Coordinates of C-alpha atoms and ligand atoms in Angstrom, one line a residue:
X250 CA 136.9 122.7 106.8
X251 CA 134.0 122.2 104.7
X252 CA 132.5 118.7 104.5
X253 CA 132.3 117.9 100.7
X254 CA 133.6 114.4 100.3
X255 CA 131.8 112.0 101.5
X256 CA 133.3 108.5 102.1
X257 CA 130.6 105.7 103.4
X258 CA 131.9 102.6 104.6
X259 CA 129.4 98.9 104.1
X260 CA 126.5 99.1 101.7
X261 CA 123.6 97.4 103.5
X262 CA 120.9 98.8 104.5
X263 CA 121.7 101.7 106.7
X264 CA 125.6 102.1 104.3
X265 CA 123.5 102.5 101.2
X266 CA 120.7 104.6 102.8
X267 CA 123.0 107.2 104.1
X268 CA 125.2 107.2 101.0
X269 CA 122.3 108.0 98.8
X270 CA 120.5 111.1 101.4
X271 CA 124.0 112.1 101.4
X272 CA 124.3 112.6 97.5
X273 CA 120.8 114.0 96.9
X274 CA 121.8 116.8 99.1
X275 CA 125.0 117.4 96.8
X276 CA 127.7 115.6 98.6
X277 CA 130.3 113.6 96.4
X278 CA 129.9 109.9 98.2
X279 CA 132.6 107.1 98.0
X280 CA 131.3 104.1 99.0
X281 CA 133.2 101.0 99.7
X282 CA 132.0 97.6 100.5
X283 CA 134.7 94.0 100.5
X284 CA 133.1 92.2 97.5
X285 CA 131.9 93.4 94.2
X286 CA 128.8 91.7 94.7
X287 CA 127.8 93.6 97.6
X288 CA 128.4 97.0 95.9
X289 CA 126.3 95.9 93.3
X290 CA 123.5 94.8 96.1
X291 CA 123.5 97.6 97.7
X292 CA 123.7 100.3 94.6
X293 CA 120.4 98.3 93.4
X294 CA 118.7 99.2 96.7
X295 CA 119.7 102.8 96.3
X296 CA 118.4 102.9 92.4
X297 CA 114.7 101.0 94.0
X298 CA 114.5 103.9 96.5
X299 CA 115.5 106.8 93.9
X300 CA 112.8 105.0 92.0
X301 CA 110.4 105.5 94.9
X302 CA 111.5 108.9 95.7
X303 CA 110.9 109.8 91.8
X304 CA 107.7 108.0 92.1
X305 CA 106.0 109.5 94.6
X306 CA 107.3 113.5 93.2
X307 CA 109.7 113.6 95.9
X308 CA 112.6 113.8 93.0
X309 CA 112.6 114.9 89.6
X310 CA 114.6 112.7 86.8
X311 CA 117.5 115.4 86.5
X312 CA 117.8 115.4 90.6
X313 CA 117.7 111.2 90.8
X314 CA 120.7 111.3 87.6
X315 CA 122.8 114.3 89.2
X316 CA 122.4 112.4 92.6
X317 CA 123.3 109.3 91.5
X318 CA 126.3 110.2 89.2
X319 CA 127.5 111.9 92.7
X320 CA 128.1 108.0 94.0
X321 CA 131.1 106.3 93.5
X322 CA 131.8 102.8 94.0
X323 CA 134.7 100.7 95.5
X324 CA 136.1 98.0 97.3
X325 CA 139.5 99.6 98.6
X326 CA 140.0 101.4 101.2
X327 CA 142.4 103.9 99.8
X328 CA 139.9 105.1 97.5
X329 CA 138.5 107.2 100.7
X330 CA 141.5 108.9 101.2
X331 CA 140.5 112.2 99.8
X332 CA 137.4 112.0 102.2
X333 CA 136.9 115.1 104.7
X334 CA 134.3 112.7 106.4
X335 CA 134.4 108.9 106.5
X336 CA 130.9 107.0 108.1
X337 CA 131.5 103.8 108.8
X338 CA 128.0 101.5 109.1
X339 CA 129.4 97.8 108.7
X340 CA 128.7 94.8 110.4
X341 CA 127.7 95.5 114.4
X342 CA 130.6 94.3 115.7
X343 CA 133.5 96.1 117.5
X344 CA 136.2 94.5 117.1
X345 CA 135.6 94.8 113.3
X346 CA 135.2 98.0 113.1
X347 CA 137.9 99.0 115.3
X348 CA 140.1 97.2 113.0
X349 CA 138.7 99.2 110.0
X350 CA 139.3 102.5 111.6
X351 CA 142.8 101.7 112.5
X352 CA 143.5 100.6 108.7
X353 CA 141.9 104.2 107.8
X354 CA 144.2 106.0 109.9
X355 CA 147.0 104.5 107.4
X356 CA 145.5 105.6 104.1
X357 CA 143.3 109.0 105.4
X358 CA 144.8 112.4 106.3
X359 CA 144.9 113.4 109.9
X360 CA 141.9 116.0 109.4
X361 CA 139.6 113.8 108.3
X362 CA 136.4 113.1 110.8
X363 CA 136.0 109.6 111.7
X364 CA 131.6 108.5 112.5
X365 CA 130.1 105.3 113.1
X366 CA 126.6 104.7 112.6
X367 CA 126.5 102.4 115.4
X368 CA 123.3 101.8 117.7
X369 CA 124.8 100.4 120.7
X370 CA 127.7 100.0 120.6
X371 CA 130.9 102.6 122.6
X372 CA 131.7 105.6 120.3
X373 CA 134.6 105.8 122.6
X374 CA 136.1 102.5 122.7
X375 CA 136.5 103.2 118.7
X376 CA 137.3 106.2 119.1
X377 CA 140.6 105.5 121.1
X378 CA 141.8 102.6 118.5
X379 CA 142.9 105.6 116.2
X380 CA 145.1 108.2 116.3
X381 CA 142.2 111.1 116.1
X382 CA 140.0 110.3 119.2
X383 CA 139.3 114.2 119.1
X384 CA 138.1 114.1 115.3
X385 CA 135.7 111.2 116.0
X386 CA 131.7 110.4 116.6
X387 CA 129.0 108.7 116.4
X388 CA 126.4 109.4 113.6
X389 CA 123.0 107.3 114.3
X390 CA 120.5 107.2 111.2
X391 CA 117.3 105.6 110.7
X392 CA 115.7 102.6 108.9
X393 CA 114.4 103.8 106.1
X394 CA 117.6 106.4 106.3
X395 CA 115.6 108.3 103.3
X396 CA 112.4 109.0 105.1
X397 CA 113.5 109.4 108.4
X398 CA 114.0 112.6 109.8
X399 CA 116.2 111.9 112.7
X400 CA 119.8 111.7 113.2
X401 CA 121.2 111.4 116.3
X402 CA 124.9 113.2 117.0
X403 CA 126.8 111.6 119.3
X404 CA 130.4 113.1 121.1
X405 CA 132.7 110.8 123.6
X406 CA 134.3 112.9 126.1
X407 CA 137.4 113.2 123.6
X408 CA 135.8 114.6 120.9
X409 CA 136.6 118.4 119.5
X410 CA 133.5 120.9 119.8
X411 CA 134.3 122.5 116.4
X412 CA 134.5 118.8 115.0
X413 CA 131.4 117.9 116.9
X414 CA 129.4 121.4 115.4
X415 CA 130.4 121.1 111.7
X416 CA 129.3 117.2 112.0
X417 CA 125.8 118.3 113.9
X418 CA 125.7 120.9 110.8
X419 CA 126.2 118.6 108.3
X420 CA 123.0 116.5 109.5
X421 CA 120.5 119.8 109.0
X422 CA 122.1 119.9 104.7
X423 CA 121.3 116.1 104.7
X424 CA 117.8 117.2 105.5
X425 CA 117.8 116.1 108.9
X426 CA 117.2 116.8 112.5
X427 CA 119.9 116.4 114.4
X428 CA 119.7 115.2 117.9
X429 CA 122.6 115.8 120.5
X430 CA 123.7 113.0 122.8
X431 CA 126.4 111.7 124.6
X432 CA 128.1 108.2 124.3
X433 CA 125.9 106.8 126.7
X434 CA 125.1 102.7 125.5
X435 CA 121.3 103.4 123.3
X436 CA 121.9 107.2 122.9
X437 CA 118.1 108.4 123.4
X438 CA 115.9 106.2 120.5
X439 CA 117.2 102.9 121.6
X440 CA 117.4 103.6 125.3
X441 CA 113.7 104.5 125.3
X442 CA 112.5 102.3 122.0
X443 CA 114.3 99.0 122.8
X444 CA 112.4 98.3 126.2
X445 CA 109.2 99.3 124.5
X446 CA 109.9 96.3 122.1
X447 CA 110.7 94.0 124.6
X448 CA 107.7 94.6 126.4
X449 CA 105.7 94.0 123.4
X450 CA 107.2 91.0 123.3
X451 CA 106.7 90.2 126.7
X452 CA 102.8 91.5 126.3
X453 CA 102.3 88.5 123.7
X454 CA 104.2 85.6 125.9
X455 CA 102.1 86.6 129.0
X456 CA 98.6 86.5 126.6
X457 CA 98.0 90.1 127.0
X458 CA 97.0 90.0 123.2
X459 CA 97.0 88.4 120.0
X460 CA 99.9 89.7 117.4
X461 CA 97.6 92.1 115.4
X462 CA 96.1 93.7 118.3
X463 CA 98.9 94.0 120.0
X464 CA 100.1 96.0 116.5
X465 CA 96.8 97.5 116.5
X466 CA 96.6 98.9 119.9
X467 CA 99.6 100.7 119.6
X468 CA 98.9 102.1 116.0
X469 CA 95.5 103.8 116.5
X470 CA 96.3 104.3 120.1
X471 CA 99.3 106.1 120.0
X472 CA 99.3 107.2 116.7
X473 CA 102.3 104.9 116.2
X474 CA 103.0 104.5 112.3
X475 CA 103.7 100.6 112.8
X476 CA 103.1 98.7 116.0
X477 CA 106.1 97.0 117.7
X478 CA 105.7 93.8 116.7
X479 CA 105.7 94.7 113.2
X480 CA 108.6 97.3 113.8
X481 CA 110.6 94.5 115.5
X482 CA 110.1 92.4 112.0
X483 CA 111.2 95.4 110.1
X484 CA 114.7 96.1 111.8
X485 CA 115.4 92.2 112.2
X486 CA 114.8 90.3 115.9
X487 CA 118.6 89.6 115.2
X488 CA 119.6 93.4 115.7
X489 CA 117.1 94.1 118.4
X490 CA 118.2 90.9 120.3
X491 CA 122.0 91.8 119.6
X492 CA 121.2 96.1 121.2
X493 CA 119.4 94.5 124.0
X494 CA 122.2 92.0 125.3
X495 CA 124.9 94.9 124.8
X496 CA 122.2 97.2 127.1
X497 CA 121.7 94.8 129.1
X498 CA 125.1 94.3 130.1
X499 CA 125.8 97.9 130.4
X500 CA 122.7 98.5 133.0
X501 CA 122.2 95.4 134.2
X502 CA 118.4 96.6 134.2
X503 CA 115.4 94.2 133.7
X504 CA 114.0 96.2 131.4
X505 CA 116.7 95.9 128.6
X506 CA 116.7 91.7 128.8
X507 CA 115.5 90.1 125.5
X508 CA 112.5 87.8 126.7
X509 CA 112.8 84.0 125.9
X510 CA 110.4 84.3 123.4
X511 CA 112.8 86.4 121.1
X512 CA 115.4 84.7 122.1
X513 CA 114.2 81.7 120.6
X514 CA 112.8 83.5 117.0
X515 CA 116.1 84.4 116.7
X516 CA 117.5 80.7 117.6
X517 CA 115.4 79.6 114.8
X518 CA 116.7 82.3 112.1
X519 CA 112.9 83.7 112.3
X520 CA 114.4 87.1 112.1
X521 CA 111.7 89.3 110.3
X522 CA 110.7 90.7 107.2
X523 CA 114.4 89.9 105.6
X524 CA 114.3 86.2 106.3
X525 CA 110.5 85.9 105.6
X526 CA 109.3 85.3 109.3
X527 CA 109.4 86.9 112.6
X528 CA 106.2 87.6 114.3
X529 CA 104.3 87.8 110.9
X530 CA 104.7 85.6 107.7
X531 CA 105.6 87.6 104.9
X532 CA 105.6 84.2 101.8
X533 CA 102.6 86.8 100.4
X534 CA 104.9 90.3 101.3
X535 CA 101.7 92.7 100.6
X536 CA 99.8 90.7 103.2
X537 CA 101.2 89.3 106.4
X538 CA 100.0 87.0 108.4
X539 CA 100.6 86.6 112.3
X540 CA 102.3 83.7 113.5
X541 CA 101.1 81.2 115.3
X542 CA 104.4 81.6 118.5
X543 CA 102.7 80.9 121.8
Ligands
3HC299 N1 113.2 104.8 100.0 C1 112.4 105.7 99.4 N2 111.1 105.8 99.8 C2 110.6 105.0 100.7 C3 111.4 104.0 101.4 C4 112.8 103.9 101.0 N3 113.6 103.0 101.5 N4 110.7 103.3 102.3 C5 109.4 103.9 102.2 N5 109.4 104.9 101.3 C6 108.3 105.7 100.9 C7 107.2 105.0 100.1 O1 107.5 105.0 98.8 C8 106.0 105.7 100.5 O2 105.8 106.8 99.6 P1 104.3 107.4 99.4 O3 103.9 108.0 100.7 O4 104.5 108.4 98.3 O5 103.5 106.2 99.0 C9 106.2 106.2 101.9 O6 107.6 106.2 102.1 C10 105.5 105.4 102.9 O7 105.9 104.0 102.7 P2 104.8 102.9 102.5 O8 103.5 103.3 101.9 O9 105.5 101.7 101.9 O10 104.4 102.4 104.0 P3 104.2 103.3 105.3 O11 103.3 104.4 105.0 O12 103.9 102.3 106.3 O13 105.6 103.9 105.6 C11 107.6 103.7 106.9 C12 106.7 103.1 105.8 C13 108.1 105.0 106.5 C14 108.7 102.7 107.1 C15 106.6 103.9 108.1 O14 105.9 102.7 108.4 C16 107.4 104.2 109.4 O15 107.8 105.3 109.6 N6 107.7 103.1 110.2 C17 108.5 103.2 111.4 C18 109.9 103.2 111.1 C19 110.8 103.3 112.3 O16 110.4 103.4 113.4 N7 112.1 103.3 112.0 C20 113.1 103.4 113.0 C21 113.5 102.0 113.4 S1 114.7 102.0 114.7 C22 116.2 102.2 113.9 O17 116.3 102.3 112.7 C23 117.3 102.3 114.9 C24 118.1 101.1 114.9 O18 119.3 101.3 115.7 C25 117.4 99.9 115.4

């Protein structure tokens, strides 16, 4: 079976991101998010990065209209039914989106593949709240999902090969690389990225060094295009704290405990970028300025 039909589940960030890779390579894309509002929110981020993308000669006009009259918006459910792919990327929480997946199995057909964009969280443990655990896994995109090149391809021990290949395939016609992995909690970029960040964080409470050269060290060092203290404000402290207490309790390893310091940042909604603080101040967005934290 072909994948034509898109259907994308939550428009935030990575929802909207994915929907609108997904129809610049030709895919017809349902989205659905629960409020009118948030549709609206997130189809505004997706016309600012066509904007960009048209900007900067990635896209000409006729490529941003044909891709954007390939979206669809919606806020009910059974407006994916004719989906041969449904990719759920809602709020990080399990119980929520095992609920959604079991109130897809009422309206989709039994063919239909079943991904969730999740970063941490079990592939499997969703997987078995439907009645296609063998047409189901776990599709892991990138912030920002139209630049990034990766996507990581995730299987559960349940999962079909033939379902798992056409889903792998389906990453390269988005444009991207895909990256094989099994459900194992942090698949490879947050198993090896999220301890990096932590020590960062760790780096600053100890004194190592200041915020910017902290940043600095690990930019013209390693060739890194942000350092990790800027990285951590640009995916939120919240999400990185949230991944590293669901690692943590997997492994049980020192490595994937959030320090104190983020801990507390996140305590006092200093989340990053999207709340206008983390370990920078962003009230002037074009330049930041390091906090003053320890
Ligand atoms: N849509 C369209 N275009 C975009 C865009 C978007 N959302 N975001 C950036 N761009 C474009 C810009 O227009 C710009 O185009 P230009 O080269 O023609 O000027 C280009 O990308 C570069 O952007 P900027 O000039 O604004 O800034 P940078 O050069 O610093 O690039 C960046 C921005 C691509 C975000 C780069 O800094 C980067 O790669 N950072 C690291 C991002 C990263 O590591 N992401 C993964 C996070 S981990 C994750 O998502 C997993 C989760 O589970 C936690």
């Amino acid at each position: 079976m072909a994948i034509e039909k898109l259907g994308v589940v939550g428009c935030g960030l990575m929802g909207s991101g994915i929907a609108q890779t997904a129809a610049q390579a030709g895919l017809h894309v349902t989205v659905r998010e629960v409020s009118t509002e948030l549709i609206d929110k997130g189809f505004a981020n997706i016309d600012k990065s066509l904007a960009r993308l048209l900007q900067r000669g990635t896209l000409t006009a006729v490529e941003r209209d044909a891709a954007r009259n390939r979206l669809q918006r919606t806020t009910k459910l059974e407006d994916l039914a004719g989906c041969d792919l449904i990719i759920e990327a809602i709020t990080e929480q399990l119980a929520a989106k095992r609920e959604l997946f079991r109130a897809l199995d009422q309206v989709c057909r039994p063919q239909t593949i079943y991904a969730s964009n999740t970063s941490s969280l079990s592939i499997t443990e969703m997987a078995v709240a439907t009645r296609r655990p063998e047409c189901f896994v776990g599709l892991h995109f990138f912030n920002p999902v139209p630049i990034m090149k990766l996507v990581e391809v995730i299987r559960t021990i349940a999962t079909d090969p033939r379902v798992y290949e056409e889903v792998a395939a389906l990453a390269g016609r988005l444009g991207k690389t895909a990256v094989r992995t099994s459900d194992r909690t942090g698949f490879v970029v947050n198993r090896l990225l999220v301890p990096y960040l932590l020590d960062a964080v760790r780096a600053l409470e100890e004194g190592v060094a200041a915020i910017p050269d902290i940043d600095q060290a690990m930019k013209l060092g390693c060739g890194h295009p942000m350092g990790p203290l800027t990285l951590l404000d640009f995916v939120g402290l919240d999400t990185t704290y949230y991944i590293a207490n669901i690692m943590y309790d997997e492994f049980k390893e020192r490595r994937f405990a959030p320090p104190p310091l983020l801990k507390r940042m996140v305590t006092a909604g200093w989340n990053g970028r999207k709340s206008g603080r983390g370990f920078y101040d962003y009230s002037d967005p074009e330049n930041p300025k390091p906090m003053a934290l320890v």
